[in-house]
Coordinates of C-alpha atoms in Angstrom, one line a residue:
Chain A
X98 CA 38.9 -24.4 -2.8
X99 CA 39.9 -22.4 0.4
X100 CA 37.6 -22.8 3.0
X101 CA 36.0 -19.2 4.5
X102 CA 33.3 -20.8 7.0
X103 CA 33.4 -24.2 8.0
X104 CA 30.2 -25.4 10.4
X105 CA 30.2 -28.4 12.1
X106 CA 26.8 -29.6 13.7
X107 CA 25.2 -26.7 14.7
X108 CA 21.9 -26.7 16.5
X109 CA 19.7 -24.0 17.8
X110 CA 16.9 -24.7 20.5
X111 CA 14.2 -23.2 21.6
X112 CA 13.3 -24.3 25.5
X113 CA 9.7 -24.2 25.8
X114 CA 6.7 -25.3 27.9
X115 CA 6.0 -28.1 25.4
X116 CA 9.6 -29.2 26.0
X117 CA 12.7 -28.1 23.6
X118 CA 11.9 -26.9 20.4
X119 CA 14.4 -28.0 17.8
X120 CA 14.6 -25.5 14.7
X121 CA 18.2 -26.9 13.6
X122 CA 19.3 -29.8 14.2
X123 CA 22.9 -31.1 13.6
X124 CA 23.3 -29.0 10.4
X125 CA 27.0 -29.1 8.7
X126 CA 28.9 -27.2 5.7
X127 CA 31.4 -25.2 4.6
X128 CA 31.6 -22.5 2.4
X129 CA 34.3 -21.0 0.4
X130 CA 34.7 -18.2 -1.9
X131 CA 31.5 -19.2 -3.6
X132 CA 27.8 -18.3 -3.1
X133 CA 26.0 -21.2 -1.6
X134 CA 22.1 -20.6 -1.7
X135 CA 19.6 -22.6 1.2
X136 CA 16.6 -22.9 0.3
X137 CA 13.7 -24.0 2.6
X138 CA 10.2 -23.2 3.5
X139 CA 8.9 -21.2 6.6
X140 CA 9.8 -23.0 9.5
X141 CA 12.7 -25.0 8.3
X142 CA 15.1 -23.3 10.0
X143 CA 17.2 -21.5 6.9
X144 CA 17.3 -18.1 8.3
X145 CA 18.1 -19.4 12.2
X146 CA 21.3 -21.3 10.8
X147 CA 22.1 -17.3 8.9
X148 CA 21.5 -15.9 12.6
X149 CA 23.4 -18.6 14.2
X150 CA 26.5 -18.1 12.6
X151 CA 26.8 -14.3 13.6
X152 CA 25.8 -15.4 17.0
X153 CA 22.4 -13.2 16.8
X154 CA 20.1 -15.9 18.8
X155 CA 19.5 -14.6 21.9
X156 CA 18.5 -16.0 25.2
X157 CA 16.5 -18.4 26.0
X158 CA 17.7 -19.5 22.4
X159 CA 20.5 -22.3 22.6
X160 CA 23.3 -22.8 19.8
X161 CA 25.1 -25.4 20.1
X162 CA 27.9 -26.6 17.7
X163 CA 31.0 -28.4 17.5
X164 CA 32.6 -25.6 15.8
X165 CA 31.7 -22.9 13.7
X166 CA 35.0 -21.9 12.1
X167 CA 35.9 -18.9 10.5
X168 CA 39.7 -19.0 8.9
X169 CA 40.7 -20.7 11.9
X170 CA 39.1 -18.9 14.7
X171 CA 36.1 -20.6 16.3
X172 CA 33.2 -18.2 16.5
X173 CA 31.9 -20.5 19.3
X174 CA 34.6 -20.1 22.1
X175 CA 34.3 -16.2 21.4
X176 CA 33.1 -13.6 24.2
X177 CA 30.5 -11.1 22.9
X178 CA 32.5 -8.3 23.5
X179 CA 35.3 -10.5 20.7
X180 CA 32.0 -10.9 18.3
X181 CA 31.6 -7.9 18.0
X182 CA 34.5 -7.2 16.0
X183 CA 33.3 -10.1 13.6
X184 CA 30.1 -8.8 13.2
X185 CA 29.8 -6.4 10.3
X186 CA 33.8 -6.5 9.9
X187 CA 34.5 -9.5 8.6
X188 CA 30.6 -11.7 8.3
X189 CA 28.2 -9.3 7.1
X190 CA 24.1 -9.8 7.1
X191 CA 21.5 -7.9 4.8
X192 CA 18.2 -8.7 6.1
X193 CA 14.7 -9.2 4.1
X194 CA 12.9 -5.7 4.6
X195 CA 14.9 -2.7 4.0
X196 CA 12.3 -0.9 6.0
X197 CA 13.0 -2.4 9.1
X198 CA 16.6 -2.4 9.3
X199 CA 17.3 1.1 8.3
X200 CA 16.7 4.3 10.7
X201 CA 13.5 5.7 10.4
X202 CA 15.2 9.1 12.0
X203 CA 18.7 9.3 10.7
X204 CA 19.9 10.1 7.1
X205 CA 21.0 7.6 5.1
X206 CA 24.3 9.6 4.7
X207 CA 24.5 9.5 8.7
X208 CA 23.7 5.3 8.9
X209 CA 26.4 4.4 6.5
X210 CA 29.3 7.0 7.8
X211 CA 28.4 5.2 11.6
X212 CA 28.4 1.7 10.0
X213 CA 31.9 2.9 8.2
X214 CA 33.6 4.4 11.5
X215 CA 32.6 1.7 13.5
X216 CA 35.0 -0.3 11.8
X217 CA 37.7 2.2 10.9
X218 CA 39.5 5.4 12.5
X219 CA 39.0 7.8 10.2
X220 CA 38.0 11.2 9.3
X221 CA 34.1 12.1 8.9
X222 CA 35.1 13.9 5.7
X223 CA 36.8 10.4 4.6
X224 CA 33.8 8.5 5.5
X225 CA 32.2 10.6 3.4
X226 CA 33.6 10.1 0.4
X227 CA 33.4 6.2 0.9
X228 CA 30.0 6.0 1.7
X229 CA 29.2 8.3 -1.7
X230 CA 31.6 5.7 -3.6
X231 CA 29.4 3.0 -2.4
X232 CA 26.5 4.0 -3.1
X233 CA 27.8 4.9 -6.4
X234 CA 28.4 1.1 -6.6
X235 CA 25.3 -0.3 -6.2
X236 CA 24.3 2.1 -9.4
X237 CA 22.5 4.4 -7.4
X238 CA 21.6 8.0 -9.1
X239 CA 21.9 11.2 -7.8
X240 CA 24.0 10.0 -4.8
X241 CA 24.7 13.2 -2.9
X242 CA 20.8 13.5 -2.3
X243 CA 20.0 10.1 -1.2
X244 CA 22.7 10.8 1.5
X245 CA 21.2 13.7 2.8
X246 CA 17.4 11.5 2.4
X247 CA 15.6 10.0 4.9
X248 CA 14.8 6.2 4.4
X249 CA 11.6 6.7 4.0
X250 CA 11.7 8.7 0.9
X251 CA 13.0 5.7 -0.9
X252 CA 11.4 2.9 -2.5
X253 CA 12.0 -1.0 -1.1
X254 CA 14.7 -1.6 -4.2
X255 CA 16.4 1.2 -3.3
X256 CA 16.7 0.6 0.4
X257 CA 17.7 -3.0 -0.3
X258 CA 20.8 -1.2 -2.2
X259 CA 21.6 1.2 0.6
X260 CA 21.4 -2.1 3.0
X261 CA 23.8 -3.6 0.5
X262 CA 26.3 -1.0 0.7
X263 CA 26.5 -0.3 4.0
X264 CA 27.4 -3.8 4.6
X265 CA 30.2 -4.0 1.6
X266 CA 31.7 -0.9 3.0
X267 CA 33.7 -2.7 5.6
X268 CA 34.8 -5.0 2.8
X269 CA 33.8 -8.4 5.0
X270 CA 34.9 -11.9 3.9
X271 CA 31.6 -13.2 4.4
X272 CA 28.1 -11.4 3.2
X273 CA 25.0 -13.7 4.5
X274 CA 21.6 -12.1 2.4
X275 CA 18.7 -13.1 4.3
X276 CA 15.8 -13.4 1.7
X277 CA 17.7 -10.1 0.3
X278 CA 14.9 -9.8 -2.6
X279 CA 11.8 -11.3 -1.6
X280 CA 10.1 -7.8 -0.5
X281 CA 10.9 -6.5 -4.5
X282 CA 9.4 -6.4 -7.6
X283 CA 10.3 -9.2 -10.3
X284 CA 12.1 -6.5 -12.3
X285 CA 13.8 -4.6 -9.5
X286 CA 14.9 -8.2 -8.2
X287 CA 17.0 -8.9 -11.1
X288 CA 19.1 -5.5 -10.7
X289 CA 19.3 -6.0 -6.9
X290 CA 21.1 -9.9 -7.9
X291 CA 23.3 -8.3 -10.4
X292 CA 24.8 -5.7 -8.0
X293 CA 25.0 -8.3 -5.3
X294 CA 27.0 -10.5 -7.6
X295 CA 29.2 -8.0 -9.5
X296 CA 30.0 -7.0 -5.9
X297 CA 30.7 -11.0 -4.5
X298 CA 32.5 -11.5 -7.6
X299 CA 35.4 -8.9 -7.5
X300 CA 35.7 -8.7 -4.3
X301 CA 36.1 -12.6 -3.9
X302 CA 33.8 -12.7 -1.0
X303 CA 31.9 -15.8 0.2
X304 CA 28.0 -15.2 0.0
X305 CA 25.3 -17.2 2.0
X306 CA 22.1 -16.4 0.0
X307 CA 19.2 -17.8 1.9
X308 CA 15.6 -17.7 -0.1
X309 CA 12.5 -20.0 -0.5
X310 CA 12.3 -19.1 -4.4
X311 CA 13.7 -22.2 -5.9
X312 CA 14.2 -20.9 -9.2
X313 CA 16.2 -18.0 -8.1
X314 CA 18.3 -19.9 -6.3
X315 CA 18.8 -22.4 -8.8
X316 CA 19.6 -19.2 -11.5
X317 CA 21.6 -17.1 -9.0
X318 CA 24.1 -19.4 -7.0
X319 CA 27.1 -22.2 -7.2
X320 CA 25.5 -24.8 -4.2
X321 CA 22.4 -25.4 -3.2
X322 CA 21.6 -26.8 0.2
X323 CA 18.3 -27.8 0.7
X324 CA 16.7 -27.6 4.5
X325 CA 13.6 -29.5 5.7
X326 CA 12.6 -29.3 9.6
X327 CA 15.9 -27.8 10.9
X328 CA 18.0 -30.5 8.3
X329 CA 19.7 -30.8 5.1
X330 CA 18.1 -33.2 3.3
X331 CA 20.0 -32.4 0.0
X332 CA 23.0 -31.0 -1.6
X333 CA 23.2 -29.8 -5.6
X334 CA 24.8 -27.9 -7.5
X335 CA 22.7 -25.3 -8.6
X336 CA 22.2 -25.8 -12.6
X337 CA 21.6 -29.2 -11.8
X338 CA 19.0 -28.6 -9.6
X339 CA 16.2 -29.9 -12.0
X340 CA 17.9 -33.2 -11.4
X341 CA 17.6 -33.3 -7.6
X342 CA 16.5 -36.8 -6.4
X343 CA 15.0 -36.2 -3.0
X344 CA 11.2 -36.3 -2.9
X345 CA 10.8 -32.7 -0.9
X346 CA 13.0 -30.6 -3.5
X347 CA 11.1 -33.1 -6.7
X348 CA 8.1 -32.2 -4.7
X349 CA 8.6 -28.3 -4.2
X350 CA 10.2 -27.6 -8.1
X351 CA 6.3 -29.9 -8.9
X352 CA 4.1 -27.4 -7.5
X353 CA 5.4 -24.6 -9.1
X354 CA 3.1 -23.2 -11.9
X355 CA 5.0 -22.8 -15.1
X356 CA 4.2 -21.1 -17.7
X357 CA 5.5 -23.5 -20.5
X358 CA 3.6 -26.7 -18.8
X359 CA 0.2 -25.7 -18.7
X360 CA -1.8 -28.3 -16.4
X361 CA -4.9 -28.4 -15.0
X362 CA -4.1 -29.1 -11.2
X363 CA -0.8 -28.2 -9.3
X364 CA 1.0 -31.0 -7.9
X365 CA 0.2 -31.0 -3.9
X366 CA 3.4 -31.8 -1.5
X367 CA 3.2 -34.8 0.6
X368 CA 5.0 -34.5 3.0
X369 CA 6.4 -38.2 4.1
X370 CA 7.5 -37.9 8.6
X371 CA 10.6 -39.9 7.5
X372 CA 12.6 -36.7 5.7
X373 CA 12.4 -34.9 9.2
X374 CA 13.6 -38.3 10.8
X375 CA 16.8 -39.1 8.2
X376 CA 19.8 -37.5 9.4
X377 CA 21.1 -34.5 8.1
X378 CA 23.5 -34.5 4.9
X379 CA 26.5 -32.7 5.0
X380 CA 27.6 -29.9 3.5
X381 CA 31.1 -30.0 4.4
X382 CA 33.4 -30.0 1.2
Chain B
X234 CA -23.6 -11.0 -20.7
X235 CA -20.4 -10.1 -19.1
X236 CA -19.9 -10.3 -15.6
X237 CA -17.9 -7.2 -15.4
X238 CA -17.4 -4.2 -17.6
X239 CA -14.6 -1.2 -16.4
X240 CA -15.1 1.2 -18.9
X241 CA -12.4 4.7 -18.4
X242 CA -11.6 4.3 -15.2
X243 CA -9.6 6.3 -13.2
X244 CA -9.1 6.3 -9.1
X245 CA -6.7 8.9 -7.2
X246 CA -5.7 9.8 -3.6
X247 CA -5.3 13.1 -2.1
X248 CA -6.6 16.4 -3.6
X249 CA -4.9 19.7 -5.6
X250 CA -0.9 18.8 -5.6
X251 CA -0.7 15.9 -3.6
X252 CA -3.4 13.9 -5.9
X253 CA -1.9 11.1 -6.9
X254 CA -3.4 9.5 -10.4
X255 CA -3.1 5.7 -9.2
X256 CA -5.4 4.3 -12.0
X257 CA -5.8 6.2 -15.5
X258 CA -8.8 5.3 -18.0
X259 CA -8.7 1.7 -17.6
X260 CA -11.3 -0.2 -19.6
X261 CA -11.9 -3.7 -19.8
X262 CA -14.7 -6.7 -19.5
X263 CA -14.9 -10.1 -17.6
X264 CA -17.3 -12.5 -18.8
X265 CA -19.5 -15.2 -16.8
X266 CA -17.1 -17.3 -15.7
X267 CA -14.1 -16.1 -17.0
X268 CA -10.7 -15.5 -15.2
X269 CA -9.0 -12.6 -15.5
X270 CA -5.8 -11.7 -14.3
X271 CA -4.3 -8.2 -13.6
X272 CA -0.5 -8.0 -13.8
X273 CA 2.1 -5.5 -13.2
X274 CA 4.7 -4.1 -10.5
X275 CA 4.2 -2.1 -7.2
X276 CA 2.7 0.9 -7.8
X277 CA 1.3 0.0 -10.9
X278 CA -2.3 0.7 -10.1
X279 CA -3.4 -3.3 -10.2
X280 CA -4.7 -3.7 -6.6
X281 CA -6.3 -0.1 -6.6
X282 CA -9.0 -1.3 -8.8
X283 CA -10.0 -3.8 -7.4
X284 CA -10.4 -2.1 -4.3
X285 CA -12.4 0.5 -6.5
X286 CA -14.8 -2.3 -7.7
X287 CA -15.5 -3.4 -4.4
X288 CA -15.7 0.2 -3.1
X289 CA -12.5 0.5 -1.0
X290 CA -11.6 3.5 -3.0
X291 CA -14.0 6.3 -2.9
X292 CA -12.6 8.5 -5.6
X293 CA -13.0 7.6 -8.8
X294 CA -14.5 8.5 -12.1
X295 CA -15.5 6.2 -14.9
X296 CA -18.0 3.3 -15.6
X297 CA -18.2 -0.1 -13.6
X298 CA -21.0 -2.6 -14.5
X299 CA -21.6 -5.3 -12.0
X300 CA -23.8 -7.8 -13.3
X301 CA -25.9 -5.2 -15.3
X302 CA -25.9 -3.1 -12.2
X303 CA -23.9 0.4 -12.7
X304 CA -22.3 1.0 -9.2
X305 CA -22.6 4.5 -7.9
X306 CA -21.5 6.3 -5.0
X307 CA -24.0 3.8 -2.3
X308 CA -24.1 0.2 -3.1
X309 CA -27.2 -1.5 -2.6
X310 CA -26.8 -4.8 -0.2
X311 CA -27.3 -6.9 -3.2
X312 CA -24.1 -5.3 -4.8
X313 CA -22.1 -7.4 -1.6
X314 CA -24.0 -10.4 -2.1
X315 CA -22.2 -10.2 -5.7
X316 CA -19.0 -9.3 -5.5
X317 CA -16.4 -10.8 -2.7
X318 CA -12.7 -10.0 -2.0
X319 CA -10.2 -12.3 -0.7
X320 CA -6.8 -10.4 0.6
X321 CA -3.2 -10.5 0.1
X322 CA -2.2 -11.1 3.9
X323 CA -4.0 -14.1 5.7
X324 CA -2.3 -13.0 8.6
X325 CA -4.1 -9.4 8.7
X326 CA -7.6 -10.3 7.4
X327 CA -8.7 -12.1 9.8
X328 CA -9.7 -10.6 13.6
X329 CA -7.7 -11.9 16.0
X330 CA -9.9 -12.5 18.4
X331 CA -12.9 -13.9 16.7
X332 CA -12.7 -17.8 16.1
X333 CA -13.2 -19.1 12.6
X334 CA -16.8 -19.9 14.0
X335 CA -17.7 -16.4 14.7
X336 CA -16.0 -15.0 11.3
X337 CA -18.0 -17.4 9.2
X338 CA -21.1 -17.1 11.7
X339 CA -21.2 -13.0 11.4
X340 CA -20.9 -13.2 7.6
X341 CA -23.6 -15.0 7.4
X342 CA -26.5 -13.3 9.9
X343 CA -24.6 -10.1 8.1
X344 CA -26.1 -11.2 4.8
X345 CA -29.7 -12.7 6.2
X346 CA -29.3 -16.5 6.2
X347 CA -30.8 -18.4 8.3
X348 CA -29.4 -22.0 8.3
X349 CA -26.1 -20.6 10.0
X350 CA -25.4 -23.5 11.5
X351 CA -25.4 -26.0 8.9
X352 CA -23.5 -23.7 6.1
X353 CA -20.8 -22.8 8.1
X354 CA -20.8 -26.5 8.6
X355 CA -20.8 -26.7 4.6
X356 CA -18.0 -24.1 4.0
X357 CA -15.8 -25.4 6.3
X358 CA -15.8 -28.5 3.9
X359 CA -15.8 -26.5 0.5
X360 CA -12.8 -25.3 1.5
X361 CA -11.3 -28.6 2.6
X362 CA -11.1 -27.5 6.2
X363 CA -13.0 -30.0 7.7
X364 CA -15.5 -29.8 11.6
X365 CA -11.8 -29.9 13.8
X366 CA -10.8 -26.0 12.8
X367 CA -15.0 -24.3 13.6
X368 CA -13.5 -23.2 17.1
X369 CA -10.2 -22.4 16.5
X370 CA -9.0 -18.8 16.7
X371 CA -6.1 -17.1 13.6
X372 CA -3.2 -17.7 15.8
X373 CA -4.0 -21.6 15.8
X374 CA -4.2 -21.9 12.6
X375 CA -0.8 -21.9 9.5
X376 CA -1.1 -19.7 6.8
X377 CA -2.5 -21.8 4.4
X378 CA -5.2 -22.7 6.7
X379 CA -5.9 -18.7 7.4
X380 CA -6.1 -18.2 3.7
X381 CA -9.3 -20.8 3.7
X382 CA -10.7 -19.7 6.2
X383 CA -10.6 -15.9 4.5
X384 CA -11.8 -17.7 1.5
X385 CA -14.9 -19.2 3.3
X386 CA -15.5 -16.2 4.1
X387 CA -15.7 -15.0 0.9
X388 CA -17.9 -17.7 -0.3
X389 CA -20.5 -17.1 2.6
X390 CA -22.6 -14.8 0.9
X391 CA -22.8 -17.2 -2.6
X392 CA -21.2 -14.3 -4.5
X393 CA -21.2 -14.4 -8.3
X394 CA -17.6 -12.5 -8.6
X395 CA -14.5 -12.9 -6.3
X396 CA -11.8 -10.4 -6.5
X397 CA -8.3 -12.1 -5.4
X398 CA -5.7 -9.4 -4.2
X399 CA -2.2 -11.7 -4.4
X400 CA -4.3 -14.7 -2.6
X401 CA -0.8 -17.1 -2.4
X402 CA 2.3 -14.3 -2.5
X403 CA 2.9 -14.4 1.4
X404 CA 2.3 -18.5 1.2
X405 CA 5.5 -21.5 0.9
X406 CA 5.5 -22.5 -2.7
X407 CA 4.2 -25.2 -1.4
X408 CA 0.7 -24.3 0.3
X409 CA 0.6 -21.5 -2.8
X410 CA -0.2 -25.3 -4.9
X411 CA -2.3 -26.1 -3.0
X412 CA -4.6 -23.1 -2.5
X413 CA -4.6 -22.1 -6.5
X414 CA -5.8 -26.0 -6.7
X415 CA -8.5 -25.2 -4.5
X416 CA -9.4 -22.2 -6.2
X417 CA -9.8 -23.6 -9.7
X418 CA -12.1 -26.2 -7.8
X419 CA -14.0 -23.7 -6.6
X420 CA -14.9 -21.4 -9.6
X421 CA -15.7 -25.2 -11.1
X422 CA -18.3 -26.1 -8.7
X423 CA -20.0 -22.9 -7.5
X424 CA -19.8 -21.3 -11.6
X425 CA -17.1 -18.0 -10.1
X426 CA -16.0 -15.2 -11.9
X427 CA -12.5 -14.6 -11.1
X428 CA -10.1 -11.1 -11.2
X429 CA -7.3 -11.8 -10.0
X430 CA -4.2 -9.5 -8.9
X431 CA -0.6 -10.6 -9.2
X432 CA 2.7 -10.1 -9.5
X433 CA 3.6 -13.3 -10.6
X434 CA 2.9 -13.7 -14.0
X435 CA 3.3 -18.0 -13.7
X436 CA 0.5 -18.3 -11.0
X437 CA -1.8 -16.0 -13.6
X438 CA -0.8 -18.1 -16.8
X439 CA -2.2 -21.0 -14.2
X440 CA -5.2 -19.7 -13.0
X441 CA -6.5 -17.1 -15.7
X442 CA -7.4 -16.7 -19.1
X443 CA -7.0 -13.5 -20.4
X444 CA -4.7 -10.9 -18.5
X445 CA -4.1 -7.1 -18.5
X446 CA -0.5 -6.2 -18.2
X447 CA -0.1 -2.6 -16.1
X448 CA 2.1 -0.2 -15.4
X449 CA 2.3 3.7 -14.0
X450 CA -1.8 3.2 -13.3
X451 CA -2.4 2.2 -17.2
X452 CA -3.6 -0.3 -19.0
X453 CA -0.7 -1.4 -22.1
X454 CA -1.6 -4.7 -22.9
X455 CA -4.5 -7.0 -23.0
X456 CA -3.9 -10.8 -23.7
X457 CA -5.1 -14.3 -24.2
X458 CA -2.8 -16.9 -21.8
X459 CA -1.9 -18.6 -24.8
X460 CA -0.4 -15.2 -26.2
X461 CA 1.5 -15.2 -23.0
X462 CA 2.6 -18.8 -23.2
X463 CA 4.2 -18.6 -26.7
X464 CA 5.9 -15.5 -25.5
X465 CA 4.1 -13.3 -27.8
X466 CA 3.5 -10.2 -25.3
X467 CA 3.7 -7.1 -28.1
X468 CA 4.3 -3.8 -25.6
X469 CA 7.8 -4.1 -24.9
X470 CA 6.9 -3.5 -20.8
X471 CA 4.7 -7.0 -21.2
X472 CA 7.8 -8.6 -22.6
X473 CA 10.5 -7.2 -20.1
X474 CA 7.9 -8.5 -17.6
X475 CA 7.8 -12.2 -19.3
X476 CA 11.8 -12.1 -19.8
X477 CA 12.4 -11.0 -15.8
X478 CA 10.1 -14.2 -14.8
X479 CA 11.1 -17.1 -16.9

């Protein structure tokens, strides 16, 4: 499989009065044209490896990695000024809530024509036309007036879409999804997936899909990796998931309530300081 | 008797064109120490009547029976010693500047005991918090631990009937276990009624024992668990529901 992203033991530190604050630590893998889910609780570092990648950690936030190469170039050894031009062009990033990443004061119509122009030199009237195609493409209605709407006339699925678009429209090679769903409805969540994957799918893109749902995960992408205080503790694929050995991912698919097992008491996750102490797996392929 | 009887209920926002109808002639009963579990989508009207039981929502027509009291416009003080609510967001119900000591402490005077000390003592344990966390303050405590606390709080006044607004959907998987264990402990040792609001229908098929299934502010469905289990949901809403979470 070619190889879109290829990390090699990245860390991200937070310097702090307590001393430094690890939240990844040494944390390796590839990822080709394939969507690779990580899955994690609060705190174990899954969306700060997302943010790492596109260089979003700001001061006094440290990355640190061997490499962190996209087809070749090292995103490492770039200036910000060079990042810039990765950013959105060719690694893309929908974040959880809709309602904070869109402009409360500018049309939706204006947002994705910026996002659009950013990237490319062309007419307004041009953008236009893209940015109603796209939005035609994540199956939403009635695009003319959503482009002339403000964000907060739509609902959270429907912001998640708009989101969606605007970040296909440059057609990146990479699309990292940040807990894309978790602020949606069961129902709306499903439609939201299927767009996202329709969209992955022909366009042969490489998706990062980062979540703490476990089942979605396990239903929605190729590779799972598995994070634990700012490490990998485990790699699967994702429809064999139900076989995963380590104790944390036995532990966290235990004490989910199921429908079909009825029990009494939940199983309660103990935790074990060793998992944070064994070195990270890799991911690399 | 039952512990709770909603009887044509209907709640709305706003006045002449901008009413909104959030809850439309909802009836249903809770008995003593029964669980009941309200399910449904945003919007769906779910969380609006709970906040209508416990008087959150002014307008609203209909018939609530609390314990064989019918609730009017004013409450009387017993009607709080009844009927608790624990909230979705651990991270907004509790003041920020008030340490766990003071939030249990207040409840308390609030509702005329006067053995403060040693029951806050005795909460702290019912909800498997333990003496270390009496003087710590929200932002030194995770969520989990928030979420007893906001449950201790509940449980300060002895109520008869909790109302749980999505008590584990901003929790890890994880601490979610372990606060739905704690919960059925609870209802077992102090003889709770539960309602219970969520959007997830596996954590209800856990905790409850009948569920309403809602949607556009309506009632459709009304179910045993083991209707739910065997996949037997008859509105077809009820089953897209069951289909979108297995």
């Amino acid at each position: 499989m070619e190889t879109l992203l290829d990390v090699e033991d990245l860390w991200v530190k937070f310097p702090s009065r307590q001393g430094v604050f690890d939240a990844v630590r040494g944390v390796s893998f590839t990822l080709g044209r394939e969507r690779l889910g990580i899955v994690g609780e609060s705190g174990s570092g899954k969306s700060m490896t997302g943010r790492a990648i596109l260089r979003l950690i700001r001061s006094p936030g440290i990355v640190e990695a061997t490499q962190i190469s996209l087809g070749g170039d090292d995103l490492m050894k770039k200036t910000e000024k060079e990042m810039r031009a990765v950013r959105g062009k060719r690694i893309s990033m929908v974040m959880q809530d809709p309602k904070f990443s869109l402009n409360p004061v500018m049309t939706i119509g204006a947002q994705i024509i910026e996002a659009y122009r950013q990237h490319n030199k062309v007419s307004h009237a041009d953008a236009y036309a893209k940015a109603l195609e796209m939005l035609e493409a994540v199956s939403i209605r009635d695009a003319e007036r959503v482009m002339r709407a403000y964000p907060h006339e739509m609902s959270g699925g429907m912001g998640q879409r708009i989101m969606i678009a605007m970040m296909l429209i440059p057609n990146p090679e990479i699309l990292i999804a940040d807990e894309p769903t978790s602020a949606l409805d069961v129902s709306v969540q499903r439609q939201v997936l299927d767009i996202m994957d329709k969209l992955v799918k022909d366009r042969g893109m490489g998706l990062i899909f980062i979540s703490h749902d476990l089942n979605l995960v396990a239903d929605f992408c190729d590779r799972v990796l598995i994070m634990y205080a700012g490490r990998i503790v485990e790699i699967c694929k994702a429809d064999k998931l139900n076989e995963a050995k380590h104790p944390y991912t036995r532990g966290l698919l235990n004490s989910l309530p199921r429908l079909d097992a009825p029990r009494d008491h939940l199983e309660v996750l103990k935790r074990d300081p060793a998992w944070s102490e064994a070195p990270s797996v890799s991911g690399r392929v | 008797m039952s512990m709770l009887e909603i009887e044509k209920l209907n709640v709305w926002f706003g006045h002449g064109r901008d009413r909104v109808d959030a809850v439309k002639d909802a009836s249903f009963t809770v008995a003593r120490g029964e669980s009941f579990g309200l399910v449904g989508e945003s919007g769906s009207g779910k969380s609006t009547i709970l906040r209508a039981i416990s008087g959150l929502a002014p307008l609203w027509s209909g018939r609530m029976v609390v314990d064989g009291l019918a609730l009017g416009k004013v409450r009387p003080k017993t009607f709080y010693k009844t009927v608790q609510m624990v909230f979705q967001d651990p991270y907004a119900s509790l003041h920020p500047r008030h340490s766990v000591d003071q939030v249990l402490g207040e409840t308390l005077q609030l509702h005329g005991f006067k053995d403060i000390d040693a029951r806050v003592v005795k909460l702290l344990d019912d909800v498997g918090l333990g003496q270390k966390f009496r003087f710590r303050y929200p932002h030194q405590l995770s969520g989990g631990q928030r979420q007893r606390v906001a449950i201790a709080r509940a449980l300060a006044p002895q109520p008869a009937l909790l109302l749980l607004d999505e008590p584990t959907s901003a929790l890890d998987v994880s601490v979610q276990a372990e606060i739905l264990n704690l919960l059925v402990d609870l209802r077992r040792e102090h003889a709770l009624t539960y309602v219970m609001v969520s959007h997830d229908l596996s954590v209800v098929g856990h905790m409850c024992e009948r569920l309403a299934v809602m949607k556009g502010g309506e009632i459709v469905e009304v179910m045993g668990v083991d209707t739910l289990r065997r996949m037997e949901a008859k509105h077809p809403y009820s089953q897209s529901l069951l289909a979108a979470s297995v």
